[in-house]
mmCIF file with all atom_site columns, N, CA and C and ligand atoms in Angstrom:
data_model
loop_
_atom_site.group_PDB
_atom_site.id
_atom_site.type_symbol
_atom_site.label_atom_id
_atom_site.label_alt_id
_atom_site.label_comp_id
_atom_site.label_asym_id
_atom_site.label_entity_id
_atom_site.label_seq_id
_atom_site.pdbx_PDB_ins_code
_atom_site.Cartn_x
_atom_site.Cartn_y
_atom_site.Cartn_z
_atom_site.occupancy
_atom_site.B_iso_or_equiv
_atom_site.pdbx_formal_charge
_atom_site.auth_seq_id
_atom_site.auth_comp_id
_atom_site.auth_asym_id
_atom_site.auth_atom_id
_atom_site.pdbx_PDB_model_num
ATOM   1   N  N   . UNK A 1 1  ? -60.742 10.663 -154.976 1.00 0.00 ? 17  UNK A N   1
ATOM   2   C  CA  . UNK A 1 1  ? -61.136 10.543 -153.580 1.00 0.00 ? 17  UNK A CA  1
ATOM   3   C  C   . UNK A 1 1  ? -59.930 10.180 -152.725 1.00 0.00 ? 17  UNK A C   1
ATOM   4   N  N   . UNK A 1 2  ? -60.055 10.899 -151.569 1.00 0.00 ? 18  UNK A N   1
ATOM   5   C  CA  . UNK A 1 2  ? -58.766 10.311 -150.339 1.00 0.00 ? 18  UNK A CA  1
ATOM   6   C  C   . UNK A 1 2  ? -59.649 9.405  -149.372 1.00 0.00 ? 18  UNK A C   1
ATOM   7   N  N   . UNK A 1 3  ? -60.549 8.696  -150.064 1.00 0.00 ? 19  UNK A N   1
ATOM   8   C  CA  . UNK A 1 3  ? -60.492 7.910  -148.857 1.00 0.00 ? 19  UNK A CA  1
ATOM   9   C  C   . UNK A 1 3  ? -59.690 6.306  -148.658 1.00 0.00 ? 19  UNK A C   1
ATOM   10  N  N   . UNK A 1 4  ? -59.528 5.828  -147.200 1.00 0.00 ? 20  UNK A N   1
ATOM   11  C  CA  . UNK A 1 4  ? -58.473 4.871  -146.724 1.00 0.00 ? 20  UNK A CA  1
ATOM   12  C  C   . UNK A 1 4  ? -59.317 3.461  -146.655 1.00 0.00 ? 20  UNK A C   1
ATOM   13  N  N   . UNK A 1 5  ? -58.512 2.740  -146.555 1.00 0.00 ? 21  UNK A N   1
ATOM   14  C  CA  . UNK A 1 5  ? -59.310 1.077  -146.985 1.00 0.00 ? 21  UNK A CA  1
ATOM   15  C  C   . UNK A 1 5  ? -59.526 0.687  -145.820 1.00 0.00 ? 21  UNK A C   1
ATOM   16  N  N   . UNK A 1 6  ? -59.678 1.377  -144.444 1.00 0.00 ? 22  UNK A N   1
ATOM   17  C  CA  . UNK A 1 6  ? -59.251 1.092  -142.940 1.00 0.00 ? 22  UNK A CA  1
ATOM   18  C  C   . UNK A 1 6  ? -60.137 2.277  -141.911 1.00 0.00 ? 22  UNK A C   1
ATOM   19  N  N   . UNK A 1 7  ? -60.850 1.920  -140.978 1.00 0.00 ? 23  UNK A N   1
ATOM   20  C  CA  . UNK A 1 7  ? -61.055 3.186  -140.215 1.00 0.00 ? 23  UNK A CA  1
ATOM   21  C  C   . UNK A 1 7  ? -60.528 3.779  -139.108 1.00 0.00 ? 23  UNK A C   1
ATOM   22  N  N   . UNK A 1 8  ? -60.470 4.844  -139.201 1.00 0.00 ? 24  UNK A N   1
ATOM   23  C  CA  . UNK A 1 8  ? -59.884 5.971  -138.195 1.00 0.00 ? 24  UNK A CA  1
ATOM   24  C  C   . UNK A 1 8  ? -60.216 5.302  -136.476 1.00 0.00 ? 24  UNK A C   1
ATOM   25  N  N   . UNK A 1 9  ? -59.902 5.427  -135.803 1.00 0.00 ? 25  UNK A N   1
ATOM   26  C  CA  . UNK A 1 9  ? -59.687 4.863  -134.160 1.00 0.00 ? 25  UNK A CA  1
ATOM   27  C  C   . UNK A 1 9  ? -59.392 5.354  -133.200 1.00 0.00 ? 25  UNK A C   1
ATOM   28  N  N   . UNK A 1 10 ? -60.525 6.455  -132.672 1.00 0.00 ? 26  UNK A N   1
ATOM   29  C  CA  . UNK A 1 10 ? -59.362 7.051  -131.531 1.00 0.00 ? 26  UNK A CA  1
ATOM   30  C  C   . UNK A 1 10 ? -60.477 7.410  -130.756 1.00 0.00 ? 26  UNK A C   1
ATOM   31  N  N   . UNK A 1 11 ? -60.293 8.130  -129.680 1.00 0.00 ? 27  UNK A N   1
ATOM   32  C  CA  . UNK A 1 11 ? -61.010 8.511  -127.991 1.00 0.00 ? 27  UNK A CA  1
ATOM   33  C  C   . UNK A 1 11 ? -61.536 9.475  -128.642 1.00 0.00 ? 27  UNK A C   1
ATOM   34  N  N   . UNK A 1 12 ? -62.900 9.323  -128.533 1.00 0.00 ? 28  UNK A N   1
ATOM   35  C  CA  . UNK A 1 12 ? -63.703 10.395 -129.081 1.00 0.00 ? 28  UNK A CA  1
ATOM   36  C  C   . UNK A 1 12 ? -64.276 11.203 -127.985 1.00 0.00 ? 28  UNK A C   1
ATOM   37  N  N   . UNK A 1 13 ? -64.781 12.506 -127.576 1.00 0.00 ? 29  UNK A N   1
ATOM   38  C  CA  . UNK A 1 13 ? -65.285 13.596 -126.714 1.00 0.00 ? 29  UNK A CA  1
ATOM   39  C  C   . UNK A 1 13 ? -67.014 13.318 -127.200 1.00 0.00 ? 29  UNK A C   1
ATOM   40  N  N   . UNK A 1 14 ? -67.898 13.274 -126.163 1.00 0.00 ? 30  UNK A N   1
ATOM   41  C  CA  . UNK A 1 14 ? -69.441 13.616 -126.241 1.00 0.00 ? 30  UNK A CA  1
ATOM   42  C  C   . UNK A 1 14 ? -69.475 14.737 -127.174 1.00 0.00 ? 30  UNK A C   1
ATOM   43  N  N   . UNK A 1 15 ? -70.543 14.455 -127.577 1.00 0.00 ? 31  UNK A N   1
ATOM   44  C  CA  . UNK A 1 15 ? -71.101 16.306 -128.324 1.00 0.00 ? 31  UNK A CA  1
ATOM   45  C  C   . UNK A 1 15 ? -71.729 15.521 -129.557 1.00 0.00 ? 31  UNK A C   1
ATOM   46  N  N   . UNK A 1 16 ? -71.708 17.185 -130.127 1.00 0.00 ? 32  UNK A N   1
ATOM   47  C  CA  . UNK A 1 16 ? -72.273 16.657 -131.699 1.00 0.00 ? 32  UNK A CA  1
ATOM   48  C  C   . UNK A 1 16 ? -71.334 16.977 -133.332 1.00 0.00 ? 32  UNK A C   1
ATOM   49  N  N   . UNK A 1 17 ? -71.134 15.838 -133.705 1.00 0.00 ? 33  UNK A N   1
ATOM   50  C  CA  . UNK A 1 17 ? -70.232 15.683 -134.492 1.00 0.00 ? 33  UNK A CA  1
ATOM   51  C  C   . UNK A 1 17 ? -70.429 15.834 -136.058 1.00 0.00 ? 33  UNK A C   1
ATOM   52  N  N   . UNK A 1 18 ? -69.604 16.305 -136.946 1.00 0.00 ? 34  UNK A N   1
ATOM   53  C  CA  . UNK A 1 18 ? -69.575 15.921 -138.459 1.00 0.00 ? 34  UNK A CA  1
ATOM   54  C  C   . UNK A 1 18 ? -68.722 15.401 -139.333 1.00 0.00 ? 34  UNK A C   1
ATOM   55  N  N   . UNK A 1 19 ? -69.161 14.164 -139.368 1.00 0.00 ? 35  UNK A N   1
ATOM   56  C  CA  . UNK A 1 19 ? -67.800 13.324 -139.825 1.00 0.00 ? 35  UNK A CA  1
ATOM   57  C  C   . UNK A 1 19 ? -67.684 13.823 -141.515 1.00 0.00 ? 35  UNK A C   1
ATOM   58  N  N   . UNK A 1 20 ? -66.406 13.258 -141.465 1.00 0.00 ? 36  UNK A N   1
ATOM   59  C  CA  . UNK A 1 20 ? -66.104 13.773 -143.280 1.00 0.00 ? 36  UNK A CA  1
ATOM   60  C  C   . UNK A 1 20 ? -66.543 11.974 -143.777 1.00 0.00 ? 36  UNK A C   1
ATOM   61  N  N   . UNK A 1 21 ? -67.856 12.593 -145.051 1.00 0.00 ? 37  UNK A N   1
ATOM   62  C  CA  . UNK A 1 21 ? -68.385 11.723 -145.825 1.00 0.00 ? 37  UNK A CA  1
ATOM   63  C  C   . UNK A 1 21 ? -67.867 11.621 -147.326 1.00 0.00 ? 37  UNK A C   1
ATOM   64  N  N   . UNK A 1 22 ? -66.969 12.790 -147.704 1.00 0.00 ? 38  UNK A N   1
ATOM   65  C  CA  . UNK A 1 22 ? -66.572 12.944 -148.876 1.00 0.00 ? 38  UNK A CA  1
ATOM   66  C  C   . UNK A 1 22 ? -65.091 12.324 -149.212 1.00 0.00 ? 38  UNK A C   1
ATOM   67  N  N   . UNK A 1 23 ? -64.494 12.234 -148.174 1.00 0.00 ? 39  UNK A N   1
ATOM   68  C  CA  . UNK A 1 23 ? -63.277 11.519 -148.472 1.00 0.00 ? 39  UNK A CA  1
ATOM   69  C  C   . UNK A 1 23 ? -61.621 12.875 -148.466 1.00 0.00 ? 39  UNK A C   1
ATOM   70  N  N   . UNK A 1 24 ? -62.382 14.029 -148.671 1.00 0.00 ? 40  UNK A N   1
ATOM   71  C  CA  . UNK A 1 24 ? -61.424 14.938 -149.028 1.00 0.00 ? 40  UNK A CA  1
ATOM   72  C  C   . UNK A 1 24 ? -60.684 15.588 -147.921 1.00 0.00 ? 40  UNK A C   1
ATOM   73  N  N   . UNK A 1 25 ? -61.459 15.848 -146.807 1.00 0.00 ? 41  UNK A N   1
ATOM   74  C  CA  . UNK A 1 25 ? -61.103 15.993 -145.457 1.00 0.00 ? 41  UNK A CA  1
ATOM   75  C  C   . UNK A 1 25 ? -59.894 15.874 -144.814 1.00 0.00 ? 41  UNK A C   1
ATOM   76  N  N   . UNK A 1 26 ? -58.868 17.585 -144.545 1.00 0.00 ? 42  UNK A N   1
ATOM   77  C  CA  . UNK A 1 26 ? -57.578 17.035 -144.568 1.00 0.00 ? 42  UNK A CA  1
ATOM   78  C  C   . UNK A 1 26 ? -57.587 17.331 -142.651 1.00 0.00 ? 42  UNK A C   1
ATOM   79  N  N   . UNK A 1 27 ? -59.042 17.621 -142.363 1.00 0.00 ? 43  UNK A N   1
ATOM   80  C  CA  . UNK A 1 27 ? -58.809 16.818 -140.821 1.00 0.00 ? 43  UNK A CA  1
ATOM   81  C  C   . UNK A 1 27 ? -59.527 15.414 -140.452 1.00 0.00 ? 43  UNK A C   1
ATOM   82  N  N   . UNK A 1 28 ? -59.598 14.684 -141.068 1.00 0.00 ? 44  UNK A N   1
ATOM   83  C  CA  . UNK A 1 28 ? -60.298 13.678 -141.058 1.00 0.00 ? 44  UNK A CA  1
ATOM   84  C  C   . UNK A 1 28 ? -60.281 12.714 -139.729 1.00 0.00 ? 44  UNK A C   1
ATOM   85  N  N   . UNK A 1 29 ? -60.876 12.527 -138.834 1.00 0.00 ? 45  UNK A N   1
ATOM   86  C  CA  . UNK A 1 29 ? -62.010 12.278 -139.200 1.00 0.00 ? 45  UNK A CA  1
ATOM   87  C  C   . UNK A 1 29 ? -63.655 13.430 -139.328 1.00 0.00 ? 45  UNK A C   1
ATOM   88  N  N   . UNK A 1 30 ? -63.246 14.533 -139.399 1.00 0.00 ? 46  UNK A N   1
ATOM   89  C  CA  . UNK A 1 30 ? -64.478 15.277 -139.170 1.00 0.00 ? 46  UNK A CA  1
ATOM   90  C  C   . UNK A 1 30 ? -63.830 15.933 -140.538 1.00 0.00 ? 46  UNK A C   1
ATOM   91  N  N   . UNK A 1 31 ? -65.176 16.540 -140.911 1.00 0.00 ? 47  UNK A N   1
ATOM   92  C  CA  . UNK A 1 31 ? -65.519 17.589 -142.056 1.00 0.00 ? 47  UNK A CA  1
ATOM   93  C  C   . UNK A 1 31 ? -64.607 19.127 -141.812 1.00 0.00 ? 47  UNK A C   1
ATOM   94  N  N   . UNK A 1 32 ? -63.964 19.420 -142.792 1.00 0.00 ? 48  UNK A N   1
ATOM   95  C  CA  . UNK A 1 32 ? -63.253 20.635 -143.258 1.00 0.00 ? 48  UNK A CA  1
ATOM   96  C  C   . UNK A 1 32 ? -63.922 21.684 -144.040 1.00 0.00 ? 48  UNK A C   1
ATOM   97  N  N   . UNK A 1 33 ? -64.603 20.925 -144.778 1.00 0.00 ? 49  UNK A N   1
ATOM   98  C  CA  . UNK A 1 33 ? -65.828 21.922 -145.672 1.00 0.00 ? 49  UNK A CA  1
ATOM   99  C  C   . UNK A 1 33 ? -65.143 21.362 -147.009 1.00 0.00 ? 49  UNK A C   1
ATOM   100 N  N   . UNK A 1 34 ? -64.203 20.599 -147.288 1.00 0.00 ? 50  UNK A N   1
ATOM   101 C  CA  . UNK A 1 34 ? -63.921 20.342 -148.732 1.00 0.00 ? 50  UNK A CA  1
ATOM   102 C  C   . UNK A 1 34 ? -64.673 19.916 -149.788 1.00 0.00 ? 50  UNK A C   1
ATOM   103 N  N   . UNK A 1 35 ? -66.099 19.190 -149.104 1.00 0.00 ? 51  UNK A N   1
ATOM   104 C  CA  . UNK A 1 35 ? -67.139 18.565 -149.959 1.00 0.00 ? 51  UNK A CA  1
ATOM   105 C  C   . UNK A 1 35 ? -67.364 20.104 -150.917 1.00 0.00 ? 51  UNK A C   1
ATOM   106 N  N   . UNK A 1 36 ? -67.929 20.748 -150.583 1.00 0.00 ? 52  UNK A N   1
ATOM   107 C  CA  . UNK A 1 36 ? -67.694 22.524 -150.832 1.00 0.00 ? 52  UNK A CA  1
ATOM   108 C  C   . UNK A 1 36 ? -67.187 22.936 -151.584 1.00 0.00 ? 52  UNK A C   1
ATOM   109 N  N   . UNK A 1 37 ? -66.287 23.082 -151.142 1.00 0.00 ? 53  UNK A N   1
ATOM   110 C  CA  . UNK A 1 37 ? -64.575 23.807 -151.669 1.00 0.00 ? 53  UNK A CA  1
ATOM   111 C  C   . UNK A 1 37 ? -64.174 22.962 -152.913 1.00 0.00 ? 53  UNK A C   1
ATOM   112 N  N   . UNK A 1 38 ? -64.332 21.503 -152.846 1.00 0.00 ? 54  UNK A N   1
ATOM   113 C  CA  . UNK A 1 38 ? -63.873 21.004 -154.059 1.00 0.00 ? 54  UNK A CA  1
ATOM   114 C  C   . UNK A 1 38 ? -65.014 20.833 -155.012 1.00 0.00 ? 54  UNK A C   1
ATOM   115 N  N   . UNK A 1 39 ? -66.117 20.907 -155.022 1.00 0.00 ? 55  UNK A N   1
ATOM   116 C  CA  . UNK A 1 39 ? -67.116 20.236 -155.214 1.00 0.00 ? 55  UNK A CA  1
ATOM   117 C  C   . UNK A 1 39 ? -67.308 19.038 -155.707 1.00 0.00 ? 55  UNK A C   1
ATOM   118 N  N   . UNK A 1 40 ? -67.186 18.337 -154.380 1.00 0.00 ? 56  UNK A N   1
ATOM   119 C  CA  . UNK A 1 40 ? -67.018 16.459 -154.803 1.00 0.00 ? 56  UNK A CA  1
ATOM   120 C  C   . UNK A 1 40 ? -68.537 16.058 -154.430 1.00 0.00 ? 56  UNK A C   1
ATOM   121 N  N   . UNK A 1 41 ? -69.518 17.161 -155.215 1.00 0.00 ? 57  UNK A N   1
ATOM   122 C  CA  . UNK A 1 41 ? -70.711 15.908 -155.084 1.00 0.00 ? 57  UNK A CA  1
ATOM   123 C  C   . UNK A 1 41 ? -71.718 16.441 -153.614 1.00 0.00 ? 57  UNK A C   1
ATOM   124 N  N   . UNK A 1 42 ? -72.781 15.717 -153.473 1.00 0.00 ? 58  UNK A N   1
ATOM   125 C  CA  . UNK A 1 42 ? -73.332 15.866 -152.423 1.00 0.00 ? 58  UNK A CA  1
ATOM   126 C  C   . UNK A 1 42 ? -72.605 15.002 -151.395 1.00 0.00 ? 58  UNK A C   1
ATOM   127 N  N   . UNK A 1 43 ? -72.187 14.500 -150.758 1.00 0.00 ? 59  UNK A N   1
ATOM   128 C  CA  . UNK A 1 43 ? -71.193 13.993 -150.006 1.00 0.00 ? 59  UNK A CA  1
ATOM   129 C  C   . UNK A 1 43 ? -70.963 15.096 -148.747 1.00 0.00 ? 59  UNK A C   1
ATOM   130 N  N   . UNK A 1 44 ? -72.274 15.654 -148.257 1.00 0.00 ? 60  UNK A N   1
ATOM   131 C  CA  . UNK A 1 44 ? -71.929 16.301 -147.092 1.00 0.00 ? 60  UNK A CA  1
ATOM   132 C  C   . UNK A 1 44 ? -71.537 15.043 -145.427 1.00 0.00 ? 60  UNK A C   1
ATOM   133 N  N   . UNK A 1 45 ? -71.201 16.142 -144.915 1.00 0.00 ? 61  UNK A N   1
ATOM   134 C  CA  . UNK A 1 45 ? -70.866 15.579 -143.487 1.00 0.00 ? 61  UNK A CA  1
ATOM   135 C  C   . UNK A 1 45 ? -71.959 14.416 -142.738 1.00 0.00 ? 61  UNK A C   1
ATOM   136 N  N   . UNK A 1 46 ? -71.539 13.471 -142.163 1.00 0.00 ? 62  UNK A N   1
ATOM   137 C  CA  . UNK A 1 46 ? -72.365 12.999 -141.540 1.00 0.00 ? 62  UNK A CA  1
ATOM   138 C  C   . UNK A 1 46 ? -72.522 13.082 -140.006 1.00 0.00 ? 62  UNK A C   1
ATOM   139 N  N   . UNK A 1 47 ? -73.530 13.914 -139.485 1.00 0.00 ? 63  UNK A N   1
ATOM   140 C  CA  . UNK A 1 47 ? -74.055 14.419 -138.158 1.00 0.00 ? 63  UNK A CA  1
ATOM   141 C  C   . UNK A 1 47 ? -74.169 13.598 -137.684 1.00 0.00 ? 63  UNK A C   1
ATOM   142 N  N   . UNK A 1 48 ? -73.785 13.156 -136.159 1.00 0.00 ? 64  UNK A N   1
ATOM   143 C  CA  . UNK A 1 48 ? -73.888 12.298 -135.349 1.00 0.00 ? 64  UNK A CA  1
ATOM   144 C  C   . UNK A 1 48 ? -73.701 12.869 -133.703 1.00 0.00 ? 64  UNK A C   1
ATOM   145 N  N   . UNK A 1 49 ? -74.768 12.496 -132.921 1.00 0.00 ? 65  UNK A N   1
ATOM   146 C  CA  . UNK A 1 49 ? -74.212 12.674 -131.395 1.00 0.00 ? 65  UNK A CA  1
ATOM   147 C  C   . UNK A 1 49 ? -73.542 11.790 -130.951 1.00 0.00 ? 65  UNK A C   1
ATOM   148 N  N   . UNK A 1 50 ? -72.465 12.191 -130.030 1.00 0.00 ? 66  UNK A N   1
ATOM   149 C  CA  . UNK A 1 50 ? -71.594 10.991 -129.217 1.00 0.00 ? 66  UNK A CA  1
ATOM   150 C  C   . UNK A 1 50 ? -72.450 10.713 -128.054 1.00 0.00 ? 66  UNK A C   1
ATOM   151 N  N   . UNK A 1 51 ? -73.172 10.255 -127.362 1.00 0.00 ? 67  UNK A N   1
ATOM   152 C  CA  . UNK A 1 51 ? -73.177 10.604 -125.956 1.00 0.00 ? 67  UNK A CA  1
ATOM   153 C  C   . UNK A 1 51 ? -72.253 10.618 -124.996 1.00 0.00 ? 67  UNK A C   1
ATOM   154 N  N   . UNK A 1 52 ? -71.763 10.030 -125.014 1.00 0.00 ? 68  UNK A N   1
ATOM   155 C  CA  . UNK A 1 52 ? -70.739 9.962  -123.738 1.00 0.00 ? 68  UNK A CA  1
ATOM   156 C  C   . UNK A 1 52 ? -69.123 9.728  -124.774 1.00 0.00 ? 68  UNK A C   1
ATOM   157 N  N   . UNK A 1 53 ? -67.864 10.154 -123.772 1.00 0.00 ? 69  UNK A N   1
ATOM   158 C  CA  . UNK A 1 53 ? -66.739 9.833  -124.111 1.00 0.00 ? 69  UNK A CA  1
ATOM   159 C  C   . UNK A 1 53 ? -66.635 8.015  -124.739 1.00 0.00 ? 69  UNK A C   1
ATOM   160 N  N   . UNK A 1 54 ? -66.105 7.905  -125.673 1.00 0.00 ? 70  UNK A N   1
ATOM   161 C  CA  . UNK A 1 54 ? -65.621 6.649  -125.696 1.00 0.00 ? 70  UNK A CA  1
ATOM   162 C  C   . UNK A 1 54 ? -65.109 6.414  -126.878 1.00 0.00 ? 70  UNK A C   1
ATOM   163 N  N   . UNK A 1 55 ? -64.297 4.950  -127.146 1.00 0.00 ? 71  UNK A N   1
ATOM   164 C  CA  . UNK A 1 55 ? -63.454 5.057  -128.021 1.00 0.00 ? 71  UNK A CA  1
ATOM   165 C  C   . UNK A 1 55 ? -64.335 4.930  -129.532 1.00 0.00 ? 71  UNK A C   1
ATOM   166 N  N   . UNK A 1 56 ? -64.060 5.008  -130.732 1.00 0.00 ? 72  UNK A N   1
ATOM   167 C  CA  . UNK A 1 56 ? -64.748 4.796  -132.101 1.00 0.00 ? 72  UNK A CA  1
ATOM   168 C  C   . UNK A 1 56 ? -64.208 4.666  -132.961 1.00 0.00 ? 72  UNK A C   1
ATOM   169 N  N   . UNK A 1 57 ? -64.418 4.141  -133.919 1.00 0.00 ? 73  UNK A N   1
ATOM   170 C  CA  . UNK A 1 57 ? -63.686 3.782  -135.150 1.00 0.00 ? 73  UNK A CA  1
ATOM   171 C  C   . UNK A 1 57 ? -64.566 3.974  -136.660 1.00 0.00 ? 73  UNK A C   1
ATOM   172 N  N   . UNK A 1 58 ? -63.941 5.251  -136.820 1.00 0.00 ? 74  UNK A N   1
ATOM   173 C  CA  . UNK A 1 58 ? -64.931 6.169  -137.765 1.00 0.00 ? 74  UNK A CA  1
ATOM   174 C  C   . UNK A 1 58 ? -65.055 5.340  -138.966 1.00 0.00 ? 74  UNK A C   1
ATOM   175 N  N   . UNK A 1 59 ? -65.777 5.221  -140.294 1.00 0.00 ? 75  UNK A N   1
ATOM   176 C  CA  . UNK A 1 59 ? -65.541 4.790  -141.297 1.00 0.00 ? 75  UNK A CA  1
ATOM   177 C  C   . UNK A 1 59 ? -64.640 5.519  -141.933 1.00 0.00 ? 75  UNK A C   1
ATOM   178 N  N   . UNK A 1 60 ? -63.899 5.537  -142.967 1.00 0.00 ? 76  UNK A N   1
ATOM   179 C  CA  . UNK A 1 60 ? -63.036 5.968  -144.067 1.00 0.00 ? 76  UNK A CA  1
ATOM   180 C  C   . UNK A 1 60 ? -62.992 5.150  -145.627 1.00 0.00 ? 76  UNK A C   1
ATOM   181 N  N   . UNK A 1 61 ? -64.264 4.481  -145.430 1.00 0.00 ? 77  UNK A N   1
ATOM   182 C  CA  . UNK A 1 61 ? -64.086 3.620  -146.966 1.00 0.00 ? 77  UNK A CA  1
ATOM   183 C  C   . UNK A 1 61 ? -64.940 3.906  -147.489 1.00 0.00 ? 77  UNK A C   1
ATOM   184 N  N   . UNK A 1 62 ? -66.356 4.504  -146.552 1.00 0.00 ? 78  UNK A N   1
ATOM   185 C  CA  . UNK A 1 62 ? -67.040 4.729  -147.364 1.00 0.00 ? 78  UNK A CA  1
ATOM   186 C  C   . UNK A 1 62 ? -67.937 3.917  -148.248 1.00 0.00 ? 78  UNK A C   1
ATOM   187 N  N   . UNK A 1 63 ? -68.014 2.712  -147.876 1.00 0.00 ? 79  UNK A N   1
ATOM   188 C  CA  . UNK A 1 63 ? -69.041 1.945  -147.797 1.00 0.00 ? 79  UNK A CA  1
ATOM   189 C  C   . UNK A 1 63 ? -69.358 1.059  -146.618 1.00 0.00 ? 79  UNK A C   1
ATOM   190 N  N   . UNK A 1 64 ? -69.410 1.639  -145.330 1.00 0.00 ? 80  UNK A N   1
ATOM   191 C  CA  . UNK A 1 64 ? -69.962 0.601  -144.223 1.00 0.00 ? 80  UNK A CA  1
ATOM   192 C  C   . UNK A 1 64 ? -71.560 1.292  -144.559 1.00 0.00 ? 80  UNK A C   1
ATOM   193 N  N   . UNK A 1 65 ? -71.926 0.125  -144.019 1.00 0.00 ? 81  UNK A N   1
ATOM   194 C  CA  . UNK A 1 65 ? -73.570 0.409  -143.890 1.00 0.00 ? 81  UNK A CA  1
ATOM   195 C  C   . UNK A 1 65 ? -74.536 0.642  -142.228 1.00 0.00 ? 81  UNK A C   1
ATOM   196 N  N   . UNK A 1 66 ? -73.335 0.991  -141.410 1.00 0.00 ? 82  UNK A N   1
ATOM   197 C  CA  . UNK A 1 66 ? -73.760 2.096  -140.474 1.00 0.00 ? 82  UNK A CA  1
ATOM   198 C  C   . UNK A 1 66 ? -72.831 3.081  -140.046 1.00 0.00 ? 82  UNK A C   1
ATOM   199 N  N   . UNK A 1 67 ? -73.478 3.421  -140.828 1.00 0.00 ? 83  UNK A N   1
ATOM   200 C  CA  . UNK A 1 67 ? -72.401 5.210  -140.807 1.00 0.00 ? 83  UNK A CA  1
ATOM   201 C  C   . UNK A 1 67 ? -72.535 6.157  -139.732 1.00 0.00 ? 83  UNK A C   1
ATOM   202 N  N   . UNK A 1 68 ? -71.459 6.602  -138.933 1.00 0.00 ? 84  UNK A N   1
ATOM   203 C  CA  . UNK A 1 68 ? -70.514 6.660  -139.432 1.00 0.00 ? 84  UNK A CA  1
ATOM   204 C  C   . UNK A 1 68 ? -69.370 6.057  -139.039 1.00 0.00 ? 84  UNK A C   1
ATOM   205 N  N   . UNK A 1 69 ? -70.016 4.767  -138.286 1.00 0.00 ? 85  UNK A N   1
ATOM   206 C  CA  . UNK A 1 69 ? -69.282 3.691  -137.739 1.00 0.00 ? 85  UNK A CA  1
ATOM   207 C  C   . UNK A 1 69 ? -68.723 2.402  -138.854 1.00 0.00 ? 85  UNK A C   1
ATOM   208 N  N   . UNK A 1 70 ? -67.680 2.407  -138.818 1.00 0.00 ? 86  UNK A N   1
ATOM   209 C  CA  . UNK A 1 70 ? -66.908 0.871  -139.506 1.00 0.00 ? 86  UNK A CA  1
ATOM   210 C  C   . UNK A 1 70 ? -67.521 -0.147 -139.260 1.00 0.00 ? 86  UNK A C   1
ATOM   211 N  N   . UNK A 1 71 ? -68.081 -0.622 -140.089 1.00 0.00 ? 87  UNK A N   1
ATOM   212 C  CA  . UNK A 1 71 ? -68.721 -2.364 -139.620 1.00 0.00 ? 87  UNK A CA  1
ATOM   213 C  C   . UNK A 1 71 ? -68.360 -3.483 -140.450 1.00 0.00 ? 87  UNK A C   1
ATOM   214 N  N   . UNK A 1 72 ? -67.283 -3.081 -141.045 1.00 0.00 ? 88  UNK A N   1
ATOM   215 C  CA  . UNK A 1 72 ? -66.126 -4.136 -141.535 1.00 0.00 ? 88  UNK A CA  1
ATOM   216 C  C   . UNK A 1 72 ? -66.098 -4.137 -142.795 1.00 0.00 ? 88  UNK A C   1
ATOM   217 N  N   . UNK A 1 73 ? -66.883 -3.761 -143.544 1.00 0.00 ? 89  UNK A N   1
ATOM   218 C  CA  . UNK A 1 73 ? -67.060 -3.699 -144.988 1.00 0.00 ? 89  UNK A CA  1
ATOM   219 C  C   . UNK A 1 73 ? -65.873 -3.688 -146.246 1.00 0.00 ? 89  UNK A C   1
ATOM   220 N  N   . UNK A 1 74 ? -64.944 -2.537 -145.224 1.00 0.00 ? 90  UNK A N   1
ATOM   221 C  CA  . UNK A 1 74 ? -63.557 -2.408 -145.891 1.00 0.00 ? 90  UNK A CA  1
ATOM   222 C  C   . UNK A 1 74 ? -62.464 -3.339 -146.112 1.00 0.00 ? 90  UNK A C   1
ATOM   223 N  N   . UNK A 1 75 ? -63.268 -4.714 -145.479 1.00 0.00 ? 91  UNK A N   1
ATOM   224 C  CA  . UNK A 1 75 ? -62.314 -6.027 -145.144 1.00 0.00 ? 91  UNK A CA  1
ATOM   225 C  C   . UNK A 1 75 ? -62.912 -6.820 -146.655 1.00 0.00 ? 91  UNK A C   1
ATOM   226 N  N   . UNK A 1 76 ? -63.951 -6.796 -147.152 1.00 0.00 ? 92  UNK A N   1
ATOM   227 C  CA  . UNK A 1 76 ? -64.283 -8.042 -147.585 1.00 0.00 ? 92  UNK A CA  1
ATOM   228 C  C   . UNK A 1 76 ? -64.323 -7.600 -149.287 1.00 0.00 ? 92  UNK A C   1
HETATM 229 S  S1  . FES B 2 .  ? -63.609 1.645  -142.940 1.00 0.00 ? 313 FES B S1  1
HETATM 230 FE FE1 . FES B 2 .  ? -64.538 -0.174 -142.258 1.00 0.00 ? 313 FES B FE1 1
HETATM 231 S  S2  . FES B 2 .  ? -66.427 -0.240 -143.303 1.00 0.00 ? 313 FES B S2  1
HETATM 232 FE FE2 . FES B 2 .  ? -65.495 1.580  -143.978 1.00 0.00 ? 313 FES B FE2 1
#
């Protein structure tokens, strides 16, 4: 797995999103199709609407428990 002990952070655009849940994702934070391509498992994308512009801080560890938002998990 590539995933990081830390989450991703940046100005996110409204719409509707698919974050990379598999870890393999070499645009990360969104899905490439590698879950797929590599076959790492059910580990598809996780769908999410933004509503509005604003900043976010994606998970990348892969165990926060609101996905697909960081809620510190990767700290403890
Ligand atoms: S990166 Fe923070 S909980 Fe996953």
């Amino acid at each position: 797995m590539s995933y990081q002990n830390k989450p991703t952070i940046f100005e996110e655009t409204e719409g509707i999103k698919y974050y990379c849940a598999c870890g393999e994702s070499a645009n990360k934070p969104y899905c490439d199709g590698s879950h797929e391509r590599l076959g790492v498992g059910a580990k598809s994308p996780t769908q999410f609407v933004i509503a509005e512009d604003k900043q976010v801080a994606i998970c990348d560890c892969g165990k926060t428990g609101n996905a697909p938002f960081c809620d510190g998990t990767h700290s403890k």
